[in-house]
């Protein structure tokens, strides 16, 4: 009897500890209510309440009576409440309508521009102008620049140019140079090719033979014959609002590039990883970045880091009997633009510099 009581007590303690560990914990000093400010991001607001902002879906109280209930606008009043002992953050309601505070008075209003999840200043260019071309077949089907009657090799703002391809008069298009070809370092699979934004043209008129007259309206860098032409998304159509959450379980991948071409990245730097939609990833997913454990070389009992040892020692004394030192989680990345095989992510937290080749995985 005593043994059964002891076992039951242990089980109750275990269950209680598991429930406590799973409980959503708020940061010290969290606000009971908050008026959303212009310039806020969803990550900012989540960080006011949570040490782990990717747990936002557990905190945010979705109201099915509101259209697009996950959208938050400047002026919205957010209020913290408790449901069955769990914190819930939602928009303050009055008379069944959303309360909007725009100044000393309170009124009801629908607004068009929800706050973004991440800083537009950091991710805007990647959402609007940067592209990864999926394969060579896609490149072959894209319209491209033929040149100008002035026979300029490098085209200038204001030039009249001609494009091989049928474009829509009045619409603006981006001009792109072919960039880095990305291949999987382990399988050799083609992951895509970087398309480097060079400028903007406006389509003027369609001509015979599937050609279009265009005007070069903006130079980001030199525009050349053969550059590809692709539509630019309208500012209001940029997918800048998505839900932060922990990524699903994935086969670990790695950072294949830092598009800003720095040797190491820190908070709010952009990375490109070799995992994407085919791995069930979506914008808003948060992943761990892990620095590889150091490889070792042992010679006559003397241990050295492999990268600092001589070529001779690396060839003949590499420590094959022992695994490298353990990898270490040093950063968290949120994905904001997901292709099939690759994704762009923004470093949200970092304890050290992040480099190409570092592992990305779920946590």
CSV table of C-alpha atoms in Angstrom, one decimal:
chain,number,residue,atom,x,y,z
A,1,UNK,CA,0.0,0.0,0.0
A,2,UNK,CA,2.8,2.4,1.0
A,3,UNK,CA,4.6,1.6,-2.3
A,4,UNK,CA,1.5,2.4,-4.4
A,5,UNK,CA,1.1,5.7,-2.6
A,6,UNK,CA,4.7,6.6,-3.2
A,7,UNK,CA,4.5,5.7,-6.9
A,8,UNK,CA,1.2,7.7,-7.2
A,9,UNK,CA,2.9,10.7,-5.5
A,10,UNK,CA,5.9,10.6,-7.8
A,11,UNK,CA,3.6,10.4,-10.8
A,12,UNK,CA,1.7,13.5,-9.6
A,13,UNK,CA,4.9,15.4,-9.0
A,14,UNK,CA,6.1,14.4,-12.5
A,15,UNK,CA,2.9,15.6,-14.2
A,16,UNK,CA,2.9,18.8,-12.2
A,17,UNK,CA,6.5,19.5,-13.2
A,18,UNK,CA,5.7,18.8,-16.9
A,19,UNK,CA,2.7,21.1,-16.8
A,20,UNK,CA,4.8,23.8,-15.1
A,21,UNK,CA,7.5,23.4,-17.7
A,22,UNK,CA,4.9,23.8,-20.5
A,23,UNK,CA,3.3,26.9,-19.0
A,24,UNK,CA,3.8,30.1,-20.9
A,25,UNK,CA,6.1,32.3,-18.9
A,26,UNK,CA,5.9,36.1,-19.2
A,27,UNK,CA,8.9,38.4,-18.9
A,28,UNK,CA,9.4,40.4,-15.7
A,29,UNK,CA,7.9,43.9,-16.0
A,30,UNK,CA,5.5,43.0,-18.9
A,31,UNK,CA,2.8,45.6,-19.6
A,32,UNK,CA,-0.9,44.9,-18.7
A,33,UNK,CA,-1.9,46.9,-21.8
A,34,UNK,CA,0.0,48.4,-24.7
A,35,UNK,CA,-0.9,50.9,-27.4
A,36,UNK,CA,0.8,49.9,-30.7
A,37,UNK,CA,3.1,52.5,-32.0
A,38,UNK,CA,4.1,53.3,-35.6
A,39,UNK,CA,7.4,51.5,-36.3
A,40,UNK,CA,6.6,48.6,-34.0
A,41,UNK,CA,7.0,45.1,-35.3
A,42,UNK,CA,5.2,41.9,-34.2
A,43,UNK,CA,8.5,40.6,-33.0
A,44,UNK,CA,9.0,43.8,-30.9
A,45,UNK,CA,5.6,43.4,-29.2
A,46,UNK,CA,6.1,39.7,-28.6
A,47,UNK,CA,9.4,40.5,-27.0
A,48,UNK,CA,7.7,42.8,-24.5
A,49,UNK,CA,5.9,39.9,-23.0
A,50,UNK,CA,8.0,36.8,-23.9
A,51,UNK,CA,11.7,35.9,-23.5
A,52,UNK,CA,11.0,33.5,-26.4
A,53,UNK,CA,9.1,35.6,-28.9
A,54,UNK,CA,8.5,32.7,-31.3
A,55,UNK,CA,5.9,31.4,-28.8
A,56,UNK,CA,3.7,34.3,-29.9
A,57,UNK,CA,0.9,31.9,-31.2
A,58,UNK,CA,0.4,30.7,-27.7
A,59,UNK,CA,0.1,34.2,-26.3
A,60,UNK,CA,-2.0,35.9,-29.0
A,61,UNK,CA,-5.8,35.5,-28.6
A,62,UNK,CA,-7.4,35.2,-32.0
A,63,UNK,CA,-10.8,36.8,-32.2
A,64,UNK,CA,-12.9,35.0,-35.0
A,65,UNK,CA,-15.3,38.0,-35.1
A,66,UNK,CA,-12.6,40.3,-36.5
A,67,UNK,CA,-11.5,40.1,-40.2
A,68,UNK,CA,-7.8,39.2,-40.3
A,69,UNK,CA,-7.5,38.8,-36.5
A,70,UNK,CA,-3.8,38.2,-36.6
A,71,UNK,CA,-3.2,41.7,-38.1
A,72,UNK,CA,-2.2,44.4,-35.6
A,73,UNK,CA,-2.3,48.2,-36.5
A,74,UNK,CA,-0.7,51.3,-35.0
A,75,UNK,CA,-3.1,52.7,-32.5
A,76,UNK,CA,-4.5,49.3,-31.5
A,77,UNK,CA,-4.9,48.8,-27.7
A,78,UNK,CA,-3.6,45.4,-26.6
A,79,UNK,CA,-4.7,44.0,-23.3
A,80,UNK,CA,-3.4,41.0,-21.3
A,81,UNK,CA,-5.9,38.7,-19.7
A,82,UNK,CA,-5.7,35.2,-18.1
A,83,UNK,CA,-7.6,32.1,-19.3
A,84,UNK,CA,-7.4,29.0,-17.1
A,85,UNK,CA,-4.2,30.3,-15.7
A,86,UNK,CA,-2.6,31.0,-19.1
A,87,UNK,CA,-1.8,34.5,-20.3
A,88,UNK,CA,-3.7,35.7,-23.4
A,89,UNK,CA,-3.0,38.9,-25.3
A,90,UNK,CA,-5.7,40.4,-27.5
A,91,UNK,CA,-7.2,43.6,-28.9
A,92,UNK,CA,-9.3,45.6,-26.4
A,93,UNK,CA,-13.0,45.3,-27.2
A,94,UNK,CA,-15.9,47.6,-26.4
A,95,UNK,CA,-19.4,46.8,-27.4
A,96,UNK,CA,-18.3,44.0,-29.6
A,97,UNK,CA,-16.1,46.3,-31.7
A,98,UNK,CA,-12.4,46.8,-31.8
A,99,UNK,CA,-11.1,49.8,-29.8
A,100,UNK,CA,-8.6,52.0,-31.6
A,101,UNK,CA,-6.7,54.7,-29.8
A,102,UNK,CA,-5.4,57.4,-32.1
A,103,UNK,CA,-5.0,60.2,-29.6
A,104,UNK,CA,-6.9,61.6,-26.6
A,105,UNK,CA,-10.1,60.2,-28.0
A,106,UNK,CA,-11.1,56.6,-28.7
A,107,UNK,CA,-12.9,55.7,-32.0
A,108,UNK,CA,-13.6,52.8,-34.3
A,109,UNK,CA,-11.7,52.6,-37.5
A,110,UNK,CA,-10.4,50.1,-40.1
A,111,UNK,CA,-6.9,50.8,-41.2
A,112,UNK,CA,-5.0,49.4,-44.2
A,113,UNK,CA,-1.5,48.9,-43.1
A,114,UNK,CA,-0.8,46.3,-40.3
A,115,UNK,CA,2.5,46.4,-38.5
A,116,UNK,CA,5.1,44.0,-40.1
A,117,UNK,CA,6.5,41.0,-38.4
A,118,UNK,CA,10.1,42.1,-39.0
A,119,UNK,CA,11.7,45.5,-39.7
A,120,UNK,CA,10.9,46.5,-43.3
A,121,UNK,CA,14.1,48.4,-43.4
A,122,UNK,CA,16.0,45.1,-43.1
A,123,UNK,CA,13.8,42.7,-45.2
A,124,UNK,CA,12.0,45.1,-47.6
A,125,UNK,CA,14.6,44.9,-50.5
A,126,UNK,CA,14.5,41.1,-50.3
A,127,UNK,CA,10.7,41.0,-50.4
A,128,UNK,CA,10.4,43.5,-53.2
A,129,UNK,CA,13.4,43.1,-55.5
A,130,UNK,CA,15.6,40.1,-54.7
A,131,UNK,CA,15.0,36.8,-56.3
A,132,UNK,CA,16.3,33.3,-56.4
A,133,UNK,CA,15.8,31.6,-59.8
A,134,UNK,CA,14.8,28.0,-59.3
A,135,UNK,CA,16.5,26.5,-62.3
A,136,UNK,CA,17.9,27.0,-65.8
A,137,UNK,CA,14.5,26.3,-67.4
A,138,UNK,CA,13.0,29.3,-65.6
A,139,UNK,CA,15.8,31.5,-66.7
A,140,UNK,CA,15.3,30.5,-70.4
A,141,UNK,CA,11.6,31.6,-70.3
A,142,UNK,CA,12.2,35.0,-68.8
A,143,UNK,CA,12.2,38.2,-71.0
A,144,UNK,CA,15.6,39.8,-71.4
A,145,UNK,CA,17.1,43.1,-72.5
A,146,UNK,CA,18.2,43.4,-76.2
A,147,UNK,CA,19.8,46.9,-75.9
A,148,UNK,CA,19.1,50.4,-77.2
A,149,UNK,CA,19.4,52.2,-80.6
A,150,UNK,CA,22.2,54.3,-79.1
A,151,UNK,CA,24.2,51.0,-78.9
A,152,UNK,CA,25.1,51.7,-75.2
A,153,UNK,CA,26.8,48.7,-73.6
A,154,UNK,CA,25.8,50.0,-70.1
A,155,UNK,CA,22.3,51.5,-70.2
A,156,UNK,CA,21.5,54.8,-68.3
A,157,UNK,CA,18.5,56.2,-66.6
A,158,UNK,CA,16.1,57.7,-69.2
A,159,UNK,CA,17.3,55.5,-72.0
A,160,UNK,CA,14.8,53.8,-74.3
A,161,UNK,CA,15.5,50.1,-74.4
A,162,UNK,CA,14.0,47.0,-76.1
A,163,UNK,CA,13.1,43.7,-74.4
A,164,UNK,CA,12.7,40.3,-76.0
A,165,UNK,CA,9.3,39.3,-74.5
A,166,UNK,CA,5.8,40.6,-74.2
A,167,UNK,CA,5.4,43.0,-71.3
A,168,UNK,CA,2.3,44.9,-70.2
A,169,UNK,CA,2.4,48.6,-71.1
A,170,UNK,CA,2.4,50.9,-68.1
A,171,UNK,CA,3.7,48.2,-65.7
A,172,UNK,CA,7.1,48.4,-64.0
A,173,UNK,CA,9.6,45.6,-64.1
A,174,UNK,CA,12.9,44.8,-62.4
A,175,UNK,CA,16.1,44.2,-64.3
A,176,UNK,CA,18.4,41.4,-63.0
A,177,UNK,CA,22.0,40.2,-63.5
A,178,UNK,CA,22.7,36.5,-63.1
A,179,UNK,CA,24.5,36.0,-59.8
A,180,UNK,CA,25.8,33.1,-57.7
A,181,UNK,CA,24.7,29.6,-58.6
A,182,UNK,CA,23.9,27.7,-55.4
A,183,UNK,CA,24.5,24.0,-55.2
A,184,UNK,CA,24.1,21.7,-52.2
A,185,UNK,CA,27.6,21.0,-50.9
A,186,UNK,CA,26.7,17.4,-50.0
A,187,UNK,CA,24.5,16.2,-52.9
A,188,UNK,CA,25.5,18.7,-55.7
A,189,UNK,CA,21.8,19.4,-56.3
A,190,UNK,CA,21.1,22.8,-57.9
A,191,UNK,CA,19.3,24.9,-55.4
A,192,UNK,CA,18.9,28.0,-57.5
A,193,UNK,CA,20.7,31.1,-58.8
A,194,UNK,CA,20.9,34.5,-57.3
A,195,UNK,CA,19.3,37.3,-59.4
A,196,UNK,CA,21.0,40.6,-58.6
A,197,UNK,CA,18.7,43.6,-58.8
A,198,UNK,CA,20.1,46.2,-61.3
A,199,UNK,CA,17.3,48.6,-62.1
A,200,UNK,CA,13.7,49.4,-63.0
A,201,UNK,CA,12.0,49.8,-66.4
A,202,UNK,CA,8.5,50.8,-67.4
A,203,UNK,CA,6.9,49.1,-70.3
A,204,UNK,CA,5.9,51.6,-73.0
A,205,UNK,CA,4.5,49.7,-76.0
A,206,UNK,CA,4.4,46.2,-77.4
A,207,UNK,CA,6.1,45.7,-80.8
A,208,UNK,CA,6.1,43.0,-83.4
A,209,UNK,CA,8.0,39.8,-82.8
A,210,UNK,CA,7.2,39.5,-79.1
A,211,UNK,CA,9.3,42.6,-78.3
A,212,UNK,CA,8.5,45.5,-76.0
A,213,UNK,CA,9.8,49.1,-75.9
A,214,UNK,CA,10.6,50.2,-72.3
A,215,UNK,CA,12.1,53.2,-70.5
A,216,UNK,CA,14.8,52.7,-67.9
A,217,UNK,CA,13.5,54.7,-64.9
A,218,UNK,CA,16.0,53.7,-62.2
A,219,UNK,CA,19.6,52.4,-62.0
A,220,UNK,CA,20.6,50.4,-58.9
A,221,UNK,CA,23.8,49.3,-60.7
A,222,UNK,CA,24.9,48.9,-64.3
A,223,UNK,CA,22.2,47.5,-66.7
A,224,UNK,CA,23.5,45.3,-69.4
A,225,UNK,CA,22.4,43.5,-72.5
A,226,UNK,CA,21.0,40.1,-71.7
A,227,UNK,CA,19.8,41.0,-68.2
A,228,UNK,CA,16.6,39.3,-67.2
A,229,UNK,CA,13.3,41.2,-66.8
A,230,UNK,CA,10.8,40.2,-64.0
A,231,UNK,CA,7.7,41.9,-62.5
A,232,UNK,CA,8.1,43.8,-59.3
A,233,UNK,CA,5.4,43.3,-56.6
A,234,UNK,CA,3.4,46.3,-55.6
A,235,UNK,CA,4.4,47.8,-52.2
A,236,UNK,CA,1.0,46.9,-50.7
A,237,UNK,CA,1.4,43.3,-51.8
A,238,UNK,CA,4.7,42.6,-50.0
A,239,UNK,CA,4.1,39.6,-47.7
A,240,UNK,CA,5.4,41.3,-44.5
A,241,UNK,CA,3.0,39.9,-42.0
A,242,UNK,CA,3.4,36.3,-40.8
A,243,UNK,CA,3.2,34.5,-37.5
A,244,UNK,CA,6.4,33.8,-35.6
A,245,UNK,CA,6.6,30.2,-34.4
A,246,UNK,CA,9.1,27.4,-33.8
A,247,UNK,CA,9.9,25.6,-37.0
A,248,UNK,CA,8.8,22.0,-37.5
A,249,UNK,CA,11.3,19.2,-37.2
A,250,UNK,CA,13.5,19.2,-40.3
A,251,UNK,CA,16.7,17.5,-41.5
A,252,UNK,CA,19.4,19.9,-40.4
A,253,UNK,CA,20.6,22.2,-43.2
A,254,UNK,CA,23.1,25.0,-43.3
A,255,UNK,CA,23.7,28.6,-44.2
A,256,UNK,CA,24.7,28.8,-47.8
A,257,UNK,CA,25.3,32.6,-48.1
A,258,UNK,CA,25.1,35.9,-46.4
A,259,UNK,CA,23.6,38.0,-49.2
A,260,UNK,CA,25.1,41.3,-47.9
A,261,UNK,CA,28.5,39.7,-48.5
A,262,UNK,CA,29.9,40.1,-45.0
A,263,UNK,CA,32.2,37.4,-43.6
A,264,UNK,CA,30.1,37.1,-40.5
A,265,UNK,CA,26.5,38.1,-39.6
A,266,UNK,CA,24.9,39.4,-36.4
A,267,UNK,CA,21.5,40.6,-35.3
A,268,UNK,CA,19.3,41.8,-38.2
A,269,UNK,CA,21.6,40.4,-40.9
A,270,UNK,CA,20.1,38.3,-43.6
A,271,UNK,CA,21.1,34.7,-44.3
A,272,UNK,CA,20.2,32.2,-47.1
A,273,UNK,CA,19.7,28.6,-46.0
A,274,UNK,CA,19.4,25.3,-48.0
A,275,UNK,CA,15.9,24.4,-46.7
A,276,UNK,CA,12.6,25.6,-48.0
A,277,UNK,CA,9.0,24.9,-48.8
A,278,UNK,CA,9.6,21.2,-49.7
A,279,UNK,CA,10.8,20.8,-46.1
A,280,UNK,CA,7.5,22.1,-44.8
A,281,UNK,CA,9.0,25.5,-43.8
A,282,UNK,CA,7.0,28.7,-44.1
A,283,UNK,CA,7.6,32.4,-43.4
A,284,UNK,CA,7.7,33.0,-39.7
A,285,UNK,CA,9.4,29.8,-38.8
A,286,UNK,CA,12.3,30.2,-36.3
A,287,UNK,CA,15.4,28.0,-36.4
A,288,UNK,CA,18.5,27.5,-34.4
A,289,UNK,CA,21.9,28.3,-35.9
A,290,UNK,CA,24.7,26.1,-34.6
A,291,UNK,CA,28.4,26.7,-34.9
A,292,UNK,CA,30.2,23.5,-35.9
A,293,UNK,CA,32.3,21.8,-33.2
A,294,UNK,CA,36.0,22.2,-33.7
A,295,UNK,CA,37.9,19.3,-35.3
A,296,UNK,CA,41.0,18.1,-33.6
A,297,UNK,CA,44.5,16.8,-34.5
A,298,UNK,CA,46.4,14.7,-32.0
A,299,UNK,CA,50.2,14.1,-32.5
A,300,UNK,CA,52.1,12.3,-29.8
A,301,UNK,CA,49.6,13.3,-27.2
A,302,UNK,CA,49.7,16.9,-28.2
A,303,UNK,CA,46.1,18.1,-29.2
A,304,UNK,CA,45.7,20.9,-31.7
A,305,UNK,CA,42.8,22.5,-33.5
A,306,UNK,CA,42.8,21.0,-37.0
A,307,UNK,CA,42.4,24.4,-38.8
A,308,UNK,CA,45.5,25.7,-36.9
A,309,UNK,CA,47.7,22.7,-37.4
A,310,UNK,CA,50.1,22.2,-40.3
A,311,UNK,CA,49.1,20.5,-43.6
A,312,UNK,CA,51.4,17.6,-42.7
A,313,UNK,CA,49.8,17.1,-39.3
A,314,UNK,CA,46.3,17.3,-40.8
A,315,UNK,CA,47.1,14.7,-43.4
A,316,UNK,CA,48.8,12.2,-41.1
A,317,UNK,CA,47.6,12.9,-37.5
A,318,UNK,CA,43.9,13.8,-37.9
A,319,UNK,CA,42.0,12.6,-35.0
A,320,UNK,CA,39.7,10.1,-36.6
A,321,UNK,CA,39.0,8.2,-33.4
A,322,UNK,CA,37.3,11.1,-31.6
A,323,UNK,CA,34.4,13.1,-32.8
A,324,UNK,CA,34.8,16.9,-33.1
A,325,UNK,CA,33.9,19.0,-30.2
A,326,UNK,CA,30.1,19.5,-29.8
A,327,UNK,CA,28.3,22.1,-31.9
A,328,UNK,CA,26.9,25.1,-30.1
A,329,UNK,CA,23.7,27.0,-30.6
A,330,UNK,CA,24.7,30.7,-31.1
A,331,UNK,CA,21.7,32.3,-32.9
A,332,UNK,CA,18.1,32.2,-33.9
A,333,UNK,CA,16.9,33.0,-37.4
A,334,UNK,CA,13.3,33.8,-38.6
A,335,UNK,CA,12.5,32.9,-42.2
A,336,UNK,CA,10.7,35.7,-44.1
A,337,UNK,CA,10.9,34.5,-47.8
A,338,UNK,CA,10.6,30.9,-48.6
A,339,UNK,CA,11.3,29.2,-51.9
A,340,UNK,CA,11.0,25.5,-52.6
A,341,UNK,CA,14.7,24.6,-51.9
A,342,UNK,CA,16.1,27.7,-50.1
A,343,UNK,CA,14.9,30.4,-47.8
A,344,UNK,CA,15.9,33.9,-46.7
A,345,UNK,CA,16.0,34.4,-42.9
A,346,UNK,CA,16.8,37.3,-40.5
A,347,UNK,CA,19.0,36.8,-37.5
A,348,UNK,CA,16.9,37.8,-34.5
A,349,UNK,CA,19.2,36.8,-31.6
A,350,UNK,CA,22.9,36.2,-31.7
A,351,UNK,CA,25.6,35.4,-29.1
A,352,UNK,CA,28.4,35.4,-31.7
A,353,UNK,CA,29.1,36.0,-35.4
A,354,UNK,CA,27.3,33.7,-37.8
A,355,UNK,CA,29.1,32.4,-40.9
A,356,UNK,CA,28.2,30.5,-44.1
A,357,UNK,CA,28.4,26.8,-43.5
A,358,UNK,CA,26.9,26.9,-40.0
A,359,UNK,CA,24.1,24.5,-39.3
A,360,UNK,CA,20.4,25.4,-39.1
A,361,UNK,CA,17.9,23.1,-37.4
A,362,UNK,CA,14.7,23.0,-35.4
A,363,UNK,CA,14.9,23.3,-31.6
